[in-house]
Short mmCIF file of C-alpha atoms and ligand atoms in Angstrom, two decimals:
data_model
loop_
_atom_site.label_atom_id
_atom_site.label_comp_id
_atom_site.label_asym_id
_atom_site.label_seq_id
_atom_site.Cartn_x
_atom_site.Cartn_y
_atom_site.Cartn_z
CA MET A 1 133.59 96.25 103.13
CA PRO A 2 134.63 98.29 106.14
CA LEU A 3 132.34 98.97 109.03
CA ILE A 4 130.15 101.84 107.96
CA ILE A 5 129.15 104.43 110.46
CA ILE A 6 127.39 107.32 108.89
CA SER A 7 126.33 109.86 111.38
CA THR A 8 124.64 112.90 109.98
CA LEU A 9 123.63 114.67 113.13
CA SER A 10 125.11 118.05 113.44
CA CYS A 11 124.20 120.07 116.49
CA GLU A 12 124.54 123.32 114.61
CA ASP A 13 122.15 122.27 111.89
CA GLU A 14 118.86 123.81 112.99
CA SER A 15 116.69 122.18 110.37
CA VAL A 16 117.73 118.83 111.73
CA GLU A 17 117.07 119.91 115.29
CA ASN A 18 113.65 121.26 114.39
CA ASN A 19 112.62 118.01 112.82
CA ASP A 20 113.84 116.29 115.93
CA ILE A 21 115.04 113.31 113.94
CA TYR A 22 118.57 112.24 113.52
CA ILE A 23 119.72 109.06 112.05
CA SER A 24 122.99 107.26 111.77
CA PHE A 25 123.52 104.08 109.88
CA GLU A 26 125.49 101.63 111.94
CA LYS A 27 126.26 98.03 111.12
CA PRO A 28 125.43 95.93 114.20
CA SER A 29 128.53 94.06 115.36
CA ASN A 30 126.82 90.66 115.11
CA PHE A 31 125.61 91.24 111.52
CA PRO A 32 127.21 90.02 108.27
CA GLU A 33 128.61 92.27 105.52
CA LEU A 34 126.41 94.90 103.93
CA THR A 35 125.06 94.19 100.48
CA TYR A 36 123.78 97.70 99.69
CA ASP A 37 126.51 99.76 98.04
CA PHE A 38 126.39 103.13 99.79
CA SER A 39 129.16 104.48 97.56
CA GLU A 40 126.55 104.66 94.77
CA ASN A 41 124.01 106.39 96.99
CA GLU A 42 125.46 108.10 100.02
CA PHE A 43 123.33 107.84 103.16
CA THR A 44 122.21 111.27 104.35
CA GLN A 45 119.67 112.67 106.75
CA GLN A 46 117.94 114.52 103.89
CA LYS A 47 117.51 111.41 101.75
CA PHE A 48 116.23 109.47 104.75
CA GLU A 49 113.60 112.13 105.47
CA LEU A 50 112.59 112.43 101.84
CA GLY A 51 112.35 108.64 101.55
CA LYS A 52 110.22 108.53 104.66
CA ARG A 53 107.85 111.20 103.33
CA LEU A 54 107.48 109.26 100.06
CA PHE A 55 107.01 105.97 101.90
CA TYR A 56 103.99 107.35 103.74
CA ASP A 57 102.55 109.36 100.81
CA GLY A 58 99.40 108.13 99.04
CA LYS A 59 100.50 110.17 95.99
CA LEU A 60 102.46 107.14 94.92
CA SER A 61 99.18 105.34 94.18
CA SER A 62 96.61 106.01 91.44
CA ASP A 63 93.79 107.25 93.68
CA GLY A 64 95.90 108.61 96.53
CA SER A 65 94.60 105.98 98.95
CA VAL A 66 97.52 103.58 99.28
CA SER A 67 101.05 104.35 100.45
CA CYS A 68 103.91 101.94 101.01
CA GLY A 69 103.12 102.34 104.70
CA SER A 70 99.53 101.11 104.17
CA CYS A 71 100.84 97.59 103.69
CA HIS A 72 104.10 97.91 105.59
CA ASN A 73 103.08 98.87 109.18
CA GLN A 74 105.80 99.74 111.65
CA SER A 75 104.19 98.13 114.70
CA ASN A 76 104.35 94.81 112.84
CA ALA A 77 107.95 95.26 111.72
CA PHE A 78 106.60 96.83 108.53
CA THR A 79 104.41 93.97 107.43
CA HIS A 80 100.64 94.07 106.94
CA HIS A 81 98.82 93.52 110.18
CA GLY A 82 96.29 90.72 110.11
CA HIS A 83 96.36 90.21 106.33
CA ASP A 84 97.26 86.91 104.76
CA ILE A 85 97.58 88.40 101.30
CA SER A 86 97.69 92.13 100.77
CA ASP A 87 95.06 94.36 99.24
CA GLY A 88 95.89 97.52 97.37
CA VAL A 89 93.98 100.24 95.51
CA ASN A 90 90.20 99.47 95.34
CA GLY A 91 90.77 96.62 97.77
CA VAL A 92 92.10 94.38 94.98
CA PHE A 93 94.00 91.42 96.39
CA GLY A 94 97.40 90.12 95.36
CA THR A 95 98.60 86.61 95.96
CA ARG A 96 101.34 87.07 98.51
CA ASN A 97 101.77 87.92 102.17
CA THR A 98 103.46 91.29 102.73
CA GLN A 99 107.05 90.88 103.84
CA PRO A 100 108.40 92.75 106.84
CA LEU A 101 110.93 95.47 105.97
CA GLN A 102 114.02 95.15 108.15
CA ASN A 103 117.76 94.77 107.64
CA LEU A 104 117.32 95.17 103.89
CA ALA A 105 120.82 96.64 103.52
CA PHE A 106 122.07 93.11 104.24
CA MET A 107 119.89 91.23 101.74
CA LYS A 108 121.14 89.93 98.41
CA ASP A 109 117.77 89.99 96.67
CA PHE A 110 114.17 90.79 97.42
CA THR A 111 110.60 89.45 97.50
CA TRP A 112 109.52 85.90 98.26
CA ASP A 113 110.95 84.61 94.99
CA GLY A 114 113.98 86.88 94.66
CA ALA A 115 112.83 88.47 91.41
CA ILE A 116 114.30 91.82 92.47
CA ARG A 117 118.09 92.01 92.57
CA HIS A 118 118.57 95.55 93.90
CA LEU A 119 116.70 97.47 96.59
CA ASP A 120 116.48 100.56 94.33
CA LEU A 121 114.42 98.54 91.84
CA GLN A 122 111.88 97.25 94.38
CA PRO A 123 109.51 100.28 94.57
CA ILE A 124 108.71 100.11 90.85
CA ILE A 125 106.82 96.85 91.36
CA PRO A 126 104.26 97.97 93.97
CA ILE A 127 103.78 101.36 92.31
CA GLU A 128 102.95 99.81 88.94
CA SER A 129 101.18 96.68 90.17
CA GLU A 130 97.42 96.85 89.72
CA VAL A 131 96.92 94.87 92.90
CA GLU A 132 99.04 97.30 94.89
CA MET A 133 99.28 101.00 93.96
CA ASN A 134 97.99 100.74 90.38
CA GLU A 135 99.93 103.80 89.19
CA THR A 136 102.67 104.49 86.63
CA ILE A 137 106.12 105.76 87.51
CA ASP A 138 105.75 108.60 84.97
CA ASN A 139 102.59 109.79 86.67
CA VAL A 140 104.15 109.63 90.12
CA LEU A 141 107.11 111.68 88.89
CA LEU A 142 104.73 114.25 87.36
CA LYS A 143 102.68 114.53 90.56
CA LEU A 144 105.83 115.06 92.61
CA GLN A 145 107.31 117.51 90.10
CA ASN A 146 104.15 119.62 90.44
CA ASP A 147 104.59 119.84 94.21
CA VAL A 148 106.93 122.70 95.10
CA SER A 149 107.80 121.32 98.52
CA TYR A 150 108.90 118.02 96.97
CA VAL A 151 111.00 119.84 94.36
CA THR A 152 112.77 121.72 97.15
CA GLN A 153 113.33 118.57 99.16
CA PHE A 154 114.70 116.61 96.19
CA ASN A 155 117.01 119.50 95.37
CA GLU A 156 118.31 119.53 98.94
CA SER A 157 118.92 115.78 98.82
CA PHE A 158 120.37 115.10 95.37
CA GLU A 159 122.40 116.62 92.59
CA LYS A 160 120.75 116.47 89.21
CA LYS A 161 122.66 114.45 86.64
CA SER A 162 123.12 116.05 83.24
CA PHE A 163 121.16 113.33 81.46
CA GLU A 164 118.16 113.68 83.75
CA PRO A 165 115.44 116.09 82.61
CA HIS A 166 114.32 116.87 86.18
CA ILE A 167 115.71 116.54 89.70
CA ILE A 168 112.73 114.30 90.45
CA SER A 169 113.58 111.20 88.44
CA LEU A 170 113.21 107.47 88.77
CA ARG A 171 116.74 107.41 90.20
CA THR A 172 116.18 110.01 92.91
CA LEU A 173 112.72 108.63 93.76
CA THR A 174 114.00 105.12 94.30
CA GLN A 175 117.31 106.09 95.91
CA SER A 176 115.53 108.12 98.57
CA LEU A 177 113.05 105.32 99.29
CA SER A 178 116.02 102.98 99.62
CA GLN A 179 117.65 105.20 102.23
CA PHE A 180 114.54 105.16 104.37
CA MET A 181 114.38 101.38 104.03
CA ASN A 182 118.13 100.91 104.61
CA ALA A 183 117.75 102.74 107.91
CA LEU A 184 115.28 100.09 109.09
CA VAL A 185 117.90 98.08 110.94
CA SER A 186 116.51 95.80 113.62
CA ALA A 187 119.20 94.49 115.95
CA ASN A 188 118.08 95.24 119.48
CA SER A 189 116.09 92.22 120.49
CA ARG A 190 116.79 90.35 123.72
CA TYR A 191 118.59 87.77 121.60
CA ASP A 192 120.93 90.44 120.19
CA LYS A 193 121.73 91.83 123.62
CA TYR A 194 122.45 88.33 124.83
CA VAL A 195 124.79 87.40 121.95
CA ARG A 196 126.59 90.74 122.15
CA GLY A 197 127.04 90.28 125.87
CA GLU A 198 125.21 93.49 126.77
CA VAL A 199 123.86 94.09 130.24
CA MET A 200 120.15 93.29 130.38
CA GLU A 201 117.62 94.40 132.94
CA ILE A 202 116.09 90.93 132.84
CA PRO A 203 118.85 88.45 131.92
CA TYR A 204 118.32 85.98 129.07
CA SER A 205 116.43 83.17 130.74
CA GLU A 206 117.19 79.45 130.86
CA GLU A 207 114.09 78.86 128.72
CA GLU A 208 115.25 81.32 126.07
CA LYS A 209 118.70 79.69 126.04
CA GLU A 210 117.26 76.19 125.77
CA GLY A 211 114.95 77.38 122.98
CA LEU A 212 117.96 78.83 121.17
CA SER A 213 119.79 75.55 121.44
CA ILE A 214 116.82 73.58 120.04
CA PHE A 215 116.58 76.16 117.28
CA ASN A 216 120.27 75.74 116.46
CA ASN A 217 119.81 71.97 116.24
CA LYS A 218 116.58 71.87 114.27
CA CYS A 219 116.01 75.10 112.37
CA ALA A 220 119.27 77.00 111.85
CA GLN A 221 120.41 75.08 108.80
CA CYS A 222 118.03 77.27 106.81
CA HIS A 223 117.27 80.12 109.23
CA SER A 224 120.99 80.64 109.76
CA GLY A 225 123.22 83.36 111.15
CA ASP A 226 122.10 86.51 112.88
CA LEU A 227 119.74 87.48 110.06
CA PHE A 228 118.08 84.06 110.58
CA THR A 229 118.15 83.31 106.87
CA ASP A 230 120.78 81.81 104.62
CA GLN A 231 119.15 83.84 101.84
CA THR A 232 118.48 80.76 99.72
CA TYR A 233 115.22 79.53 98.19
CA ARG A 234 113.76 76.32 99.55
CA ASN A 235 110.58 74.33 99.79
CA ASN A 236 109.57 73.76 103.41
CA GLY A 237 106.80 71.29 102.68
CA LEU A 238 103.66 73.41 102.53
CA ALA A 239 100.85 71.70 100.65
CA LEU A 240 100.46 73.01 97.10
CA SER A 241 97.93 75.82 97.13
CA SER A 242 94.53 75.22 95.60
CA LYS A 243 93.79 78.94 96.03
CA PHE A 244 96.80 80.04 93.96
CA PRO A 245 97.54 77.14 91.59
CA ASP A 246 99.78 79.34 89.41
CA GLU A 247 102.14 80.20 92.27
CA LEU A 248 105.50 78.73 91.25
CA GLY A 249 107.67 80.55 93.79
CA ARG A 250 111.31 80.76 92.77
CA GLY A 251 110.42 78.79 89.63
CA ARG A 252 108.82 81.95 88.26
CA VAL A 253 112.23 83.61 88.25
CA THR A 254 114.57 80.83 87.19
CA GLY A 255 112.43 79.31 84.49
CA GLU A 256 109.28 77.41 83.94
CA ASP A 257 109.02 73.83 82.93
CA LEU A 258 105.54 72.91 81.79
CA GLY A 259 106.02 69.41 83.11
CA GLY A 260 105.96 70.82 86.64
CA ASN A 261 109.42 69.57 87.48
CA ALA A 262 111.63 72.63 87.20
CA PRO A 263 114.08 72.49 90.09
CA ASP A 264 112.93 75.76 91.68
CA TYR A 265 109.18 75.21 91.61
CA TYR A 266 107.48 75.91 94.97
CA LYS A 267 110.64 77.24 96.57
CA PHE A 268 110.54 80.50 98.50
CA LYS A 269 113.08 82.71 100.20
CA VAL A 270 113.97 81.45 103.67
CA PRO A 271 112.52 84.34 105.69
CA SER A 272 114.30 86.09 108.52
CA LEU A 273 112.67 85.24 111.84
CA ARG A 274 113.43 88.59 113.44
CA ASN A 275 110.30 90.13 114.99
CA ILE A 276 108.46 86.96 114.06
CA TRP A 277 106.12 87.39 117.03
CA VAL A 278 104.56 90.48 115.43
CA THR A 279 104.65 89.58 111.71
CA PHE A 280 101.77 87.09 111.64
CA PRO A 281 100.27 85.52 109.62
CA TYR A 282 103.07 83.34 108.27
CA MET A 283 104.45 81.91 105.02
CA HIS A 284 104.45 83.43 101.53
CA ASP A 285 100.66 83.31 101.31
CA GLY A 286 99.96 83.89 104.98
CA ARG A 287 98.25 80.52 105.34
CA LEU A 288 99.42 79.85 108.91
CA ALA A 289 97.93 82.18 111.50
CA THR A 290 100.06 81.52 114.57
CA ILE A 291 103.50 80.33 115.66
CA ASP A 292 101.80 77.22 117.06
CA ASP A 293 100.52 76.46 113.56
CA VAL A 294 104.05 76.91 112.19
CA LEU A 295 105.59 74.55 114.76
CA ASP A 296 102.84 71.99 114.14
CA HIS A 297 103.55 72.30 110.42
CA TYR A 298 107.22 71.36 110.88
CA ASP A 299 106.35 68.63 113.35
CA THR A 300 103.48 66.87 111.58
CA GLY A 301 102.34 68.91 108.56
CA VAL A 302 105.23 68.67 106.09
CA GLN A 303 104.05 67.39 102.69
CA ASP A 304 106.16 65.41 100.27
CA THR A 305 105.73 67.93 97.45
CA PRO A 306 108.03 68.27 94.40
CA ASN A 307 111.35 69.84 95.43
CA LEU A 308 110.78 69.37 99.15
CA ASP A 309 114.04 70.32 100.86
CA PRO A 310 116.03 67.16 101.73
CA ILE A 311 116.59 68.50 105.26
CA LEU A 312 112.87 67.96 105.81
CA LYS A 313 112.96 64.37 104.59
CA GLN A 314 115.82 62.62 106.30
CA ASN A 315 115.78 58.83 106.40
CA GLU A 316 112.44 58.99 104.59
CA ILE A 317 110.86 60.68 107.61
CA LEU A 318 108.95 63.86 106.81
CA GLY A 319 109.35 67.01 108.91
CA ILE A 320 111.19 67.88 112.11
CA SER A 321 110.09 66.01 115.17
CA LEU A 322 109.26 68.43 118.01
CA SER A 323 108.00 67.45 121.46
CA ASN A 324 105.56 69.71 123.30
CA GLU A 325 108.44 70.79 125.51
CA ASP A 326 110.56 71.62 122.42
CA LYS A 327 107.71 73.76 121.10
CA ARG A 328 107.28 75.54 124.42
CA LEU A 329 110.98 76.41 124.60
CA LEU A 330 111.21 77.37 120.92
CA LYS A 331 108.45 79.90 121.53
CA PHE A 332 110.45 81.52 124.34
CA PHE A 333 113.37 81.84 121.96
CA LEU A 334 111.31 83.12 119.00
CA LYS A 335 109.70 85.73 121.24
CA SER A 336 113.16 86.95 122.23
CA LEU A 337 113.66 88.04 118.60
CA THR A 338 111.17 90.89 119.01
CA ASP A 339 112.89 94.26 118.84
CA ASN A 340 110.62 96.69 120.67
CA THR A 341 112.96 99.61 120.04
CA PHE A 342 112.60 99.05 116.31
CA ILE A 343 108.82 98.73 116.15
CA THR A 344 108.30 101.85 118.29
CA ASP A 345 111.18 104.00 116.96
CA GLU A 346 109.60 107.40 116.26
CA ARG A 347 112.13 108.21 113.58
CA PHE A 348 110.50 105.56 111.39
CA ALA A 349 106.88 106.48 112.18
CA GLU A 350 104.54 108.47 109.97
CA ASP A 351 104.75 112.14 110.98
C1 HEC B 1 99.30 96.49 98.55
C2 HEC B 1 100.31 96.20 99.57
C3 HEC B 1 101.72 96.72 99.33
C4 HEC B 1 102.11 98.01 99.05
C5 HEC B 1 101.23 99.23 98.84
C6 HEC B 1 103.55 97.99 99.02
N1 HEC B 1 104.03 96.73 99.29
FE1 HEC B 1 105.96 96.19 99.48
N2 HEC B 1 105.41 94.24 99.56
C7 HEC B 1 104.12 93.79 99.52
C8 HEC B 1 104.10 92.35 99.29
C9 HEC B 1 102.86 91.48 99.16
C10 HEC B 1 105.45 91.95 99.19
C11 HEC B 1 105.97 90.55 98.83
C12 HEC B 1 106.04 90.57 97.30
C13 HEC B 1 106.40 89.28 96.62
O1 HEC B 1 106.97 88.39 97.22
O2 HEC B 1 106.12 89.17 95.41
C14 HEC B 1 106.26 93.16 99.37
C15 HEC B 1 107.64 93.19 99.38
C16 HEC B 1 108.40 94.35 99.52
C17 HEC B 1 109.84 94.39 99.65
C18 HEC B 1 110.78 93.19 99.69
C19 HEC B 1 111.19 92.85 101.10
C20 HEC B 1 112.15 91.70 101.19
O3 HEC B 1 112.54 91.35 102.31
O4 HEC B 1 112.52 91.11 100.17
C21 HEC B 1 110.20 95.71 99.74
C22 HEC B 1 111.61 96.26 99.89
C23 HEC B 1 108.99 96.48 99.64
N3 HEC B 1 107.92 95.63 99.54
C24 HEC B 1 108.94 97.87 99.64
C25 HEC B 1 107.79 98.60 99.30
C26 HEC B 1 107.79 100.02 98.95
C27 HEC B 1 109.00 100.93 98.93
C28 HEC B 1 106.50 100.35 98.68
C29 HEC B 1 105.96 101.69 98.21
C30 HEC B 1 106.50 102.21 96.96
C31 HEC B 1 105.70 99.15 98.87
N4 HEC B 1 106.52 98.11 99.24
C32 HEC B 1 104.33 99.11 98.74
C33 HEC B 1 102.99 94.56 99.69
C34 HEC B 1 102.94 95.93 99.46
C1 HEC B 2 114.72 73.30 104.99
C2 HEC B 2 114.84 74.68 105.42
C3 HEC B 2 114.04 75.10 106.64
C4 HEC B 2 114.08 74.56 107.92
C5 HEC B 2 114.90 73.39 108.43
C6 HEC B 2 113.17 75.37 108.71
N1 HEC B 2 112.61 76.33 107.94
FE1 HEC B 2 111.27 77.72 108.54
N2 HEC B 2 111.02 78.35 106.63
C7 HEC B 2 111.72 77.88 105.52
C8 HEC B 2 111.17 78.46 104.31
C9 HEC B 2 111.68 78.22 102.90
C10 HEC B 2 110.10 79.28 104.72
C11 HEC B 2 109.16 80.10 103.80
C12 HEC B 2 108.20 79.12 103.14
C13 HEC B 2 107.07 79.75 102.38
O1 HEC B 2 106.60 80.81 102.71
O2 HEC B 2 106.62 79.11 101.41
C14 HEC B 2 110.05 79.20 106.18
C15 HEC B 2 109.13 79.87 106.98
C16 HEC B 2 109.15 79.88 108.36
C17 HEC B 2 108.33 80.73 109.19
C18 HEC B 2 107.36 81.79 108.69
C19 HEC B 2 108.08 83.11 108.51
C20 HEC B 2 107.29 84.20 107.88
O3 HEC B 2 107.78 85.35 107.86
O4 HEC B 2 106.18 83.97 107.38
C21 HEC B 2 108.64 80.45 110.50
C22 HEC B 2 108.06 81.12 111.73
C23 HEC B 2 109.62 79.40 110.48
N3 HEC B 2 109.90 79.07 109.18
C24 HEC B 2 110.17 78.83 111.61
C25 HEC B 2 110.99 77.70 111.58
C26 HEC B 2 111.33 76.92 112.75
C27 HEC B 2 110.93 77.27 114.17
C28 HEC B 2 112.08 75.87 112.30
C29 HEC B 2 112.62 74.72 113.11
C30 HEC B 2 111.62 73.96 113.84
C31 HEC B 2 112.21 76.00 110.86
N4 HEC B 2 111.52 77.13 110.46
C32 HEC B 2 112.92 75.15 110.06
C33 HEC B 2 112.77 76.98 105.57
C34 HEC B 2 113.10 76.20 106.66
#
């Protein structure tokens, strides 16, 4: 796919100027190919703004109290601050840690187990889940159709298809949410500036560089490339959960084997480590509170569970041996993945 640069700012367009937001979608030069097909859903300023309004609107939940943004907070790279597992309408808890939302236009599939194959399909799950927004899509569409300002905004953003009874449809709802989420590109950390050779006020330090090199030796087989994930599903040796004994991870998607031996049991998506400093707590169920806990896990905590990734059991030795100095340097590197521009970008904030 060619480099996509979609710039929708037009100086003559007053409505854009008044809103004081303009957005262009640009593929960072150190990123891999896009996975989202923009030819099916052209990226426009209007769709971005509509998607953002929907993302922050409690109307998408049954009692009006929960929006997408309630669980996906910008200052934490759109994850849920301080929650191990996320609570939705009526404070009901789910079983998984909220994922950050970033660089989704480059992801092949979504959620911790990859059950969702297209970004446009993702919003249906939280809206209809009783532990999240506890609403039905039909009701959401009705509520939006009864709001004149939404009808106007949808009409400005989309063309109605002949088979659709109303401009506000499942398609237009999800396609606009996707354009807000696609715009959430995070690629301006100190690490990015360093690898792109950009001038930095404070140059990438020796400690950051040494941390990067330890990372490349010990972690990058799974957290690979500039998205810091090879987008596969693996078991990194967490103890089986007594709190959520039914959690099968990727096994839920690829098939269950009642004997407990299905090849994908207890595997989870290798997460991106971008903005990792602000997305605590960690792992699919948020069981590890700090980066120190994570590094200790790899060093001494890896369990020999079914389907443990062979990389974490080489020569019959469990885990990845890390000295205190390794850990210290790794932390410098991991911190350099924080993109302050992204987590403070006003274009993504609730109005
Ligand atoms: C109650 C908290 C909650 C709400 C509300 C919520 N989410 Fe999420 N979100 C989560 C959790 C938890 C996950 C991980 C789900 C899993 O692995 O099963 C997630 C995962 C995602 C992902 C996948 C990210 C990835 O990298 O694969 C996307 C996209 C997403 N949510 C978008 C949305 C949108 C859009 C809305 C609003 C319509 C929304 N979320 C509302 C908690 C929430
Ligand atoms: C064998 C593949 C593999 C290797 C090697 C590996 N990881 Fe992971 N990592 C994973 C998987 C899979 C998860 C998600 C596991 C889960 O939630 O159940 C993960 C989770 C994490 C998380 C939590 C991310 C989040 O959003 O919650 C951090 C931080 C992390 N790894 C850092 C590292 C570091 C640092 C190293 C090297 C010392 C490393 N990993 C080596 C596969 C790996």
